[in-house]
CSV table of C-alpha atoms and ligand atoms in Angstrom, one decimal:
chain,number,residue,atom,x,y,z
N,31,UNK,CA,0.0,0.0,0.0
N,32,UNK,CA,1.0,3.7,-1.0
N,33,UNK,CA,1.7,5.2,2.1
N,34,UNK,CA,0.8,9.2,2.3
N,35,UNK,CA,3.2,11.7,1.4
N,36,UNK,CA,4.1,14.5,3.8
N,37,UNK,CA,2.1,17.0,2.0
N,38,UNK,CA,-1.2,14.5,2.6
N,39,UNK,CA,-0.3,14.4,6.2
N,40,UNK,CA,0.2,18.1,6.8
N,41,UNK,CA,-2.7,19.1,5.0
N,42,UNK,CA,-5.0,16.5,7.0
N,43,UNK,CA,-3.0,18.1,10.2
N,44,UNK,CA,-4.1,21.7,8.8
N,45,UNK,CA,-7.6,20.7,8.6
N,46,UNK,CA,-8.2,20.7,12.2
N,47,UNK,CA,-7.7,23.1,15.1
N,48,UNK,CA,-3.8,23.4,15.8
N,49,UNK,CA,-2.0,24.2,18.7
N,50,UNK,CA,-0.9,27.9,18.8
N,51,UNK,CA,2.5,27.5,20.2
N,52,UNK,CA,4.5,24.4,20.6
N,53,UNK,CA,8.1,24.1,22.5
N,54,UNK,CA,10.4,21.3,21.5
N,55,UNK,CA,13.2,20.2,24.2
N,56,UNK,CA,15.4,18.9,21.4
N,57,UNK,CA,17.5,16.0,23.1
N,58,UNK,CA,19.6,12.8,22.0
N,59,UNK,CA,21.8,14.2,20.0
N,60,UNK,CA,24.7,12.6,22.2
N,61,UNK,CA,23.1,9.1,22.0
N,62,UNK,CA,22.3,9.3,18.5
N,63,UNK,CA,25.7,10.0,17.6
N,64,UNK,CA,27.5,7.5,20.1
N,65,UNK,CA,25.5,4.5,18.8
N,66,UNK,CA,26.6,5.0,15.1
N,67,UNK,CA,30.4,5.3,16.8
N,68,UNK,CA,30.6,8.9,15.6
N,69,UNK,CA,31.4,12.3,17.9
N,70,UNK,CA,28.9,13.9,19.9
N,71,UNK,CA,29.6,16.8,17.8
N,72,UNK,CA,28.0,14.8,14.4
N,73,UNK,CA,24.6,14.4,16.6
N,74,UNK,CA,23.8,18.1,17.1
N,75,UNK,CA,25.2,18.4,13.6
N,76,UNK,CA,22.1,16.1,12.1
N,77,UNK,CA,19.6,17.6,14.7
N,78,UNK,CA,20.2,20.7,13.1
N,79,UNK,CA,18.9,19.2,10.2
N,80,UNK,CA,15.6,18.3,12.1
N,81,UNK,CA,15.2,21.8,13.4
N,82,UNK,CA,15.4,22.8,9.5
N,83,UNK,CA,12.9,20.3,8.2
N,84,UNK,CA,10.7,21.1,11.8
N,85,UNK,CA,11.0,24.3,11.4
N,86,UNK,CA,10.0,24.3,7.8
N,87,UNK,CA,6.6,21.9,8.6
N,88,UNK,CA,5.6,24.2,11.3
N,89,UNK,CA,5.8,26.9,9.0
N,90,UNK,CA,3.6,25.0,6.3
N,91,UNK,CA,0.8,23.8,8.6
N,92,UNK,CA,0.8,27.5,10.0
N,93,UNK,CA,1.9,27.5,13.4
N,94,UNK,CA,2.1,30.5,14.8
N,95,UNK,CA,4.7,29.9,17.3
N,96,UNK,CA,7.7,27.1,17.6
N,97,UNK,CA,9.9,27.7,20.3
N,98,UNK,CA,13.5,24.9,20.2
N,99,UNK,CA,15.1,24.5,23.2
N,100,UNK,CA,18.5,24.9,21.6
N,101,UNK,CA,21.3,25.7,24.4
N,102,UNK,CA,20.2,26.0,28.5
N,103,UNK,CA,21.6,27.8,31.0
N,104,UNK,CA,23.2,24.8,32.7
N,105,UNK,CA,24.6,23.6,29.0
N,106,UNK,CA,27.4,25.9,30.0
N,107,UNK,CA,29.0,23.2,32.1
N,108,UNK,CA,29.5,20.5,29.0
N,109,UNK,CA,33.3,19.9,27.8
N,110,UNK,CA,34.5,23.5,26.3
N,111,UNK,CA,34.9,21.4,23.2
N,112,UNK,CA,31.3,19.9,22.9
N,113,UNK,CA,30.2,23.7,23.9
N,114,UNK,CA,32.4,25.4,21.2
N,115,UNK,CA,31.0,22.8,18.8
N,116,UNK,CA,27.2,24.0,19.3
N,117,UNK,CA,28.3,27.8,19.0
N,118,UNK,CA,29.8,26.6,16.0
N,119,UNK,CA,26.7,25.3,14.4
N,120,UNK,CA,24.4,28.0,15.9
N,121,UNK,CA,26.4,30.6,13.6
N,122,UNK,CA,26.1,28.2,10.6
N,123,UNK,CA,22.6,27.7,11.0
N,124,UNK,CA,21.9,31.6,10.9
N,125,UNK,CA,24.1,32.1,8.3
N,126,UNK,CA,22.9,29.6,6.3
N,127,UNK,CA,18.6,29.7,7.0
N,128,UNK,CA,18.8,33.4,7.1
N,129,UNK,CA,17.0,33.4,3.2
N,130,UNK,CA,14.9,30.9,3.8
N,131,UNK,CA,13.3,32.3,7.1
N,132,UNK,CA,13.1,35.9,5.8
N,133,UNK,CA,11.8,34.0,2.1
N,134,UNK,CA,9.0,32.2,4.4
N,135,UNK,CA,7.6,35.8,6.7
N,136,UNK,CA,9.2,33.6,9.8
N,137,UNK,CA,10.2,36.3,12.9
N,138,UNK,CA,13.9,35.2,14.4
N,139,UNK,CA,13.3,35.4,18.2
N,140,UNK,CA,15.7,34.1,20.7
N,141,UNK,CA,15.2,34.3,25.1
N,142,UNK,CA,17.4,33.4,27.3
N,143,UNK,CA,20.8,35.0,28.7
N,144,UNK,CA,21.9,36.3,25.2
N,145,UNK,CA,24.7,38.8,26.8
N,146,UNK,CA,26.1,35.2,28.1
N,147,UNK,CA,26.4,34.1,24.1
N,148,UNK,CA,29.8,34.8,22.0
N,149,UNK,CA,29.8,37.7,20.1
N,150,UNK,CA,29.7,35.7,16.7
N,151,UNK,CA,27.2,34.2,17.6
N,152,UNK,CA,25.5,37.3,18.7
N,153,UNK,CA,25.9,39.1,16.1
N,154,UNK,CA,24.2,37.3,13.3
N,155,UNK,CA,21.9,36.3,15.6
N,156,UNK,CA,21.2,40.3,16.3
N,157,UNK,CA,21.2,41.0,12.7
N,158,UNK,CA,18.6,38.1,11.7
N,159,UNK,CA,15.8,39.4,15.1
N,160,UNK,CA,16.2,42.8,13.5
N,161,UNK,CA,16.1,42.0,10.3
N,162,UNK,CA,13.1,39.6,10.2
N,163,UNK,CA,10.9,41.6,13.1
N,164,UNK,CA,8.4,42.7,11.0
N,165,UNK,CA,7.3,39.3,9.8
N,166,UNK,CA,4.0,37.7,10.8
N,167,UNK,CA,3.9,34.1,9.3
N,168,UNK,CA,5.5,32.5,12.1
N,169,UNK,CA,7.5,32.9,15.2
N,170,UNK,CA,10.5,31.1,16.1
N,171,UNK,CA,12.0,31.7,19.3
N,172,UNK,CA,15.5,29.6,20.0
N,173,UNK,CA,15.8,29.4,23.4
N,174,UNK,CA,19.5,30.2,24.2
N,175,UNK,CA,21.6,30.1,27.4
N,176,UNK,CA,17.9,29.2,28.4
N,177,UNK,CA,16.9,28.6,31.9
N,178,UNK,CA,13.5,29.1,33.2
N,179,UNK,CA,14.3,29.9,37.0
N,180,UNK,CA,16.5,31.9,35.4
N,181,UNK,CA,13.7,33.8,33.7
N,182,UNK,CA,11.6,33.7,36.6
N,183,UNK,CA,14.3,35.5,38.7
N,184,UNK,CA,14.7,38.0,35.9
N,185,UNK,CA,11.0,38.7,35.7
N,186,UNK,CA,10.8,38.9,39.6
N,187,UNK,CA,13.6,41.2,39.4
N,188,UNK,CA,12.2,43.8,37.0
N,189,UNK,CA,9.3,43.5,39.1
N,190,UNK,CA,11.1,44.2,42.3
N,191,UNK,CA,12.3,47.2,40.6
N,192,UNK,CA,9.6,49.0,39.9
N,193,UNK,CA,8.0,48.2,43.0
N,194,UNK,CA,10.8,50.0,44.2
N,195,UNK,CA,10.6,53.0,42.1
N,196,UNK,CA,7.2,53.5,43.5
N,197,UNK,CA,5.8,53.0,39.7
N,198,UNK,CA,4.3,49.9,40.4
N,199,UNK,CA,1.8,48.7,43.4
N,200,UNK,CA,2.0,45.1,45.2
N,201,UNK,CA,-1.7,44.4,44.4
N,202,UNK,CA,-1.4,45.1,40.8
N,203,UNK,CA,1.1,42.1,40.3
N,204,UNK,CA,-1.4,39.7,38.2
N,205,UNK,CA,-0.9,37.2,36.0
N,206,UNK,CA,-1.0,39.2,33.4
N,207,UNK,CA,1.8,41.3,34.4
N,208,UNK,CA,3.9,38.2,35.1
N,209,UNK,CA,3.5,37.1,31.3
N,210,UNK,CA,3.6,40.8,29.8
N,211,UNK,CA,7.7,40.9,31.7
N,212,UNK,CA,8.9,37.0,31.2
N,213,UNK,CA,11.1,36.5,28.0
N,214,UNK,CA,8.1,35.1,26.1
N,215,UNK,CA,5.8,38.3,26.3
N,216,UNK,CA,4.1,38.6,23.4
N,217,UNK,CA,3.7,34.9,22.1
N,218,UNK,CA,0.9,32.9,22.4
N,219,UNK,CA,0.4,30.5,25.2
N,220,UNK,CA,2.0,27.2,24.9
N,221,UNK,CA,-0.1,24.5,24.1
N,222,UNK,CA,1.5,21.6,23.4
N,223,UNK,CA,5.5,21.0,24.7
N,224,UNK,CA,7.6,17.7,22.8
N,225,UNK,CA,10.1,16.3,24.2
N,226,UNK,CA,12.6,13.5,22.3
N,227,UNK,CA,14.6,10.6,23.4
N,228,UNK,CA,12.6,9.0,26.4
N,229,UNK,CA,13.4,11.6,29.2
N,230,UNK,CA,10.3,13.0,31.0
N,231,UNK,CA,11.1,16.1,32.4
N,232,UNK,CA,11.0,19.5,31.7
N,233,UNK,CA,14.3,20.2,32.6
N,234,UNK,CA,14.0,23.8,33.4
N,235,UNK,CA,12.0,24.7,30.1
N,236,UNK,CA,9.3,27.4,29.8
N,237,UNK,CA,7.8,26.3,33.2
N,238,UNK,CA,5.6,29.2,34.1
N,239,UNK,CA,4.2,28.8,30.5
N,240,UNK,CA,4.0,25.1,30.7
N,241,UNK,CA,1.5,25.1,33.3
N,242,UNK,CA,-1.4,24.2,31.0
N,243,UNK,CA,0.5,22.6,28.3
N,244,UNK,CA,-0.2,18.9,27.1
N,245,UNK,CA,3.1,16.9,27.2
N,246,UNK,CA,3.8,14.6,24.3
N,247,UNK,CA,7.4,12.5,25.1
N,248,UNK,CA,8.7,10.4,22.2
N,249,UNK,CA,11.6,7.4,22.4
N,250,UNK,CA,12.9,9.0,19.4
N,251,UNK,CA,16.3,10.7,19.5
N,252,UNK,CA,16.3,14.5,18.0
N,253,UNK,CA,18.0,13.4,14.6
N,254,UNK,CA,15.5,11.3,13.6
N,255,UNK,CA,12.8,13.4,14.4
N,256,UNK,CA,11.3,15.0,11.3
N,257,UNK,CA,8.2,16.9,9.3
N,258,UNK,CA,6.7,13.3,9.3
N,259,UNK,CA,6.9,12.9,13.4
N,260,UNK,CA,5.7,16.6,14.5
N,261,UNK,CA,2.9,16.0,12.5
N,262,UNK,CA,2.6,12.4,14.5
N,263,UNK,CA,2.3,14.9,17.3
N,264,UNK,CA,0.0,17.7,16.4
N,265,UNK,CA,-2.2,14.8,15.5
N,266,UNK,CA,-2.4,13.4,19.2
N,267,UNK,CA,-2.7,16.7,20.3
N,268,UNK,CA,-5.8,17.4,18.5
N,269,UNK,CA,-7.3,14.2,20.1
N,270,UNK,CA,-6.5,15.2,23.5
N,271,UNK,CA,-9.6,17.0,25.5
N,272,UNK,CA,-7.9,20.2,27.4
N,273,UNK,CA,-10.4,21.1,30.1
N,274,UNK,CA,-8.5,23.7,32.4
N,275,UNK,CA,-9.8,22.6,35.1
N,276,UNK,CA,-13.0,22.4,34.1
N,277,UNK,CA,-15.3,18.5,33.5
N,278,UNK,CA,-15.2,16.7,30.4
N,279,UNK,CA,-19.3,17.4,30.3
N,280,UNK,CA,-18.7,21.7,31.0
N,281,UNK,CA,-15.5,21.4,27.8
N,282,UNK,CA,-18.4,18.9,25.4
N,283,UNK,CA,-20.9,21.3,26.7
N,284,UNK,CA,-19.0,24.4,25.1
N,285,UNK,CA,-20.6,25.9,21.9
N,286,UNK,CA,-17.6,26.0,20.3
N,287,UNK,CA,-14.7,23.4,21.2
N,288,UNK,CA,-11.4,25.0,20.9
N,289,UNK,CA,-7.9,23.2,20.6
N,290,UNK,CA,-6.0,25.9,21.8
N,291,UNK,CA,-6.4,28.0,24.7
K,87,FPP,C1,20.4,17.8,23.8
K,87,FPP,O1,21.0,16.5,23.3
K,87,FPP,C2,20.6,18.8,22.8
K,87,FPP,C3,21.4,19.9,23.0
K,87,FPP,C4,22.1,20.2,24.3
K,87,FPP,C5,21.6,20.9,21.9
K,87,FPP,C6,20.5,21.0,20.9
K,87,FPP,C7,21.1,21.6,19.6
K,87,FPP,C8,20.8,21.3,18.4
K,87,FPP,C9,19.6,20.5,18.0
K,87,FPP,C10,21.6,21.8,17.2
K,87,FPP,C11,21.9,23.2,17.1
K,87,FPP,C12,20.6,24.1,17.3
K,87,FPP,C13,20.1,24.9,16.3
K,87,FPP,C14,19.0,25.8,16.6
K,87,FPP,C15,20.7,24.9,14.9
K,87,FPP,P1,22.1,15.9,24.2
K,87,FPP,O2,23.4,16.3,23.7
K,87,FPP,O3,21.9,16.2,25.7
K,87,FPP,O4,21.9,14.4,23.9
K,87,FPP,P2,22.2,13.1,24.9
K,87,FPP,O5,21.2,13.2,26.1
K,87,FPP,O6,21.9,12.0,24.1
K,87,FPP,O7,23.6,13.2,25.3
C-alpha cells in the first residue's frame, strides 16, 4: 500500500484546530551519535537538520509559534569542546537559514541569557531578530543560554524594581503582568511541549508557560525526528480534550470546542 506523502499528512494536520504555540526540548543528539560510533559533535550536527525540516513543517501547517530548546543555561558546564562545537553550528545555521526564514515571513526570536552568548554568535543572531521583526507568518523563538528559574528571577527582578521605584503597586502584580515581563511576552500560550529521546522532564523549560501545556514525550532521538513525526504529534494533540480545570461534560458542553487555549 502507497503510504501518504508529507504533504497529505500536513494538509490533514491543517484541517483541524492546531496548537498555537509548541516548545520542543530537542535531546539525544549525544546518543544518536555514540551509537553510530561517531562524535557527539555529528549528533547536534544532524539535529540541526531536524530543526530545519521542523521548522519548515511548522511553518507549512501555520503555526504560529515554535519555540526549540536549543542551548540552557546549565549547558554551560559541557566539555568546552562539545560547547564550542554548538556555537559553531548556531552561527552556521543563521548564516545559512537566514533566506529561507526571511523568504517564508518567519520572525527570528531568541530568550534566554543572550549577553552570556559569544559575540559571533550574537551578532548574526542580532542582525537576523532585527532583520526579520516585522514578519507575521510564524515565530521562532531559539531558546538560548535558556533557563526558566533563570527567567523567573529575571521577571521577579524587574518586578522588584519597579516596586521600588514606586511605579508599580503590590496588588497590581497579576498574571498578566507576570507574562507581559517573562522572556516570552508577546507569544501565544504554549499548548502543546515535545520532548525527544525517552526523558520526561522539563528540565528547566518554559515552566511558568507550561503550566497548562499537554506533554507529548517520544523514544525518538532528535536526529530522527522530522516533518513526518511533528505532524505524528499535532495529530495526538488534537485528540487530546484540554479542560483547564474544568469536566469533560462543562468542555463537550462548550458551543464552540477549541484546541488551543
Ligand atoms: C540535547 O541533546 C541537545 C542539545 C544540548 C543541543 C541542541 C542543539 C541542536 C539541536 C543543534 C543546534 C541548534 C540549532 C537551533 C541549529 P544531548 O546532547 O543532551 O543528547 P544526549 O542526552 O543523548 O547526550
Amino acid at each position: 500500500m502507497k503510504s501518504d506523502s508529507i504533504a497529505d499528512i500536513e494538509s490533514r494536520v491543517k484541517s483541524r484546530p492546531l496548537p498555537r504555540h509548541v516548545g520542543i526540548i530537542m535531546d539525544g543528539n549525544g546518543r544518536w551519535a555514540e551509537a553510530k560510533g561517531l562524535p557527539r559533535i555529528e549528533g547536534h550536527r544532524e539535529g540541526s537538520t531536524s530543526v530545519q525540516e521542523v521548522t519548515r513543517s511548522a511553518r507549512r501547517v501555520g503555526l504560529e509559534a515554535l519555540t526549540l530548546y536549543a542551548f540552557s543555561s546549565q549547558n554551560w558546564a559541557r566539555p568546552a569542546d562539545e560547547v564550542a562545537g554548538l556555537m559553531d553550528l548556531l552561527r552556521e545555521y543563521l548564516l545559512k537559514e537566514r533566506e529561507e526564514i526571511l523568504d517564508n515571513g518567519i520572525r527570528l526570536s531568541a530568550i534566554g541569557e543572550l549577553d552570556k552568548l559569544p559575540r559571533y554568535v550574537r551578532e548574526p543572531l542580532d542582525a537576523l531578530r532585527a532583520e526579520s521583526e516585522k514578519n507575521r507568518a510564524m515565530t521562532l523563538t531559539l531558546a538560548l543560554s535558556y533557563g526558566g528559574r533563570e527567567e523567573l528571577v529575571a521577571m521577579a527582578r524587574r518586578v522588584a524594581e519597579k516596586a521600588a521605584k514606586g511605579e508599580l503597586e503590590p496588588a497590581a502584580v497579576s498574571e498578566a503582568l507576570v507574562d507581559a515581563t517573562l522572556w516570552t511576552a508577546g507569544l501565544p500560550p504554549l499548548d502543546l511541549v515535545i520532548r525527544t529521546s525517552g526523558e520526561r522532564r522539563l528540565s528547566n523549560f518554559l515552566l511558568w508557560q507550561s503550566a497548562y501545556a499537554e506533554l507529548y514525550f517520544t523514544e525518538l532521538l532528535w536526529p530522527d525526528f522530522r516533518a513526518k513525526e511533528l505532524c505524528d504529534c499535532l495529530t495526538q494533540f488534537q485528540n487530546r480534550e484540554r479542560r483547564f480545570g474544568q469536566t469533560s461534560a462543562q468542555v463537550q458542553a462548550l458551543p464552540i470546542r477549541r484546541a488551543v487555549s
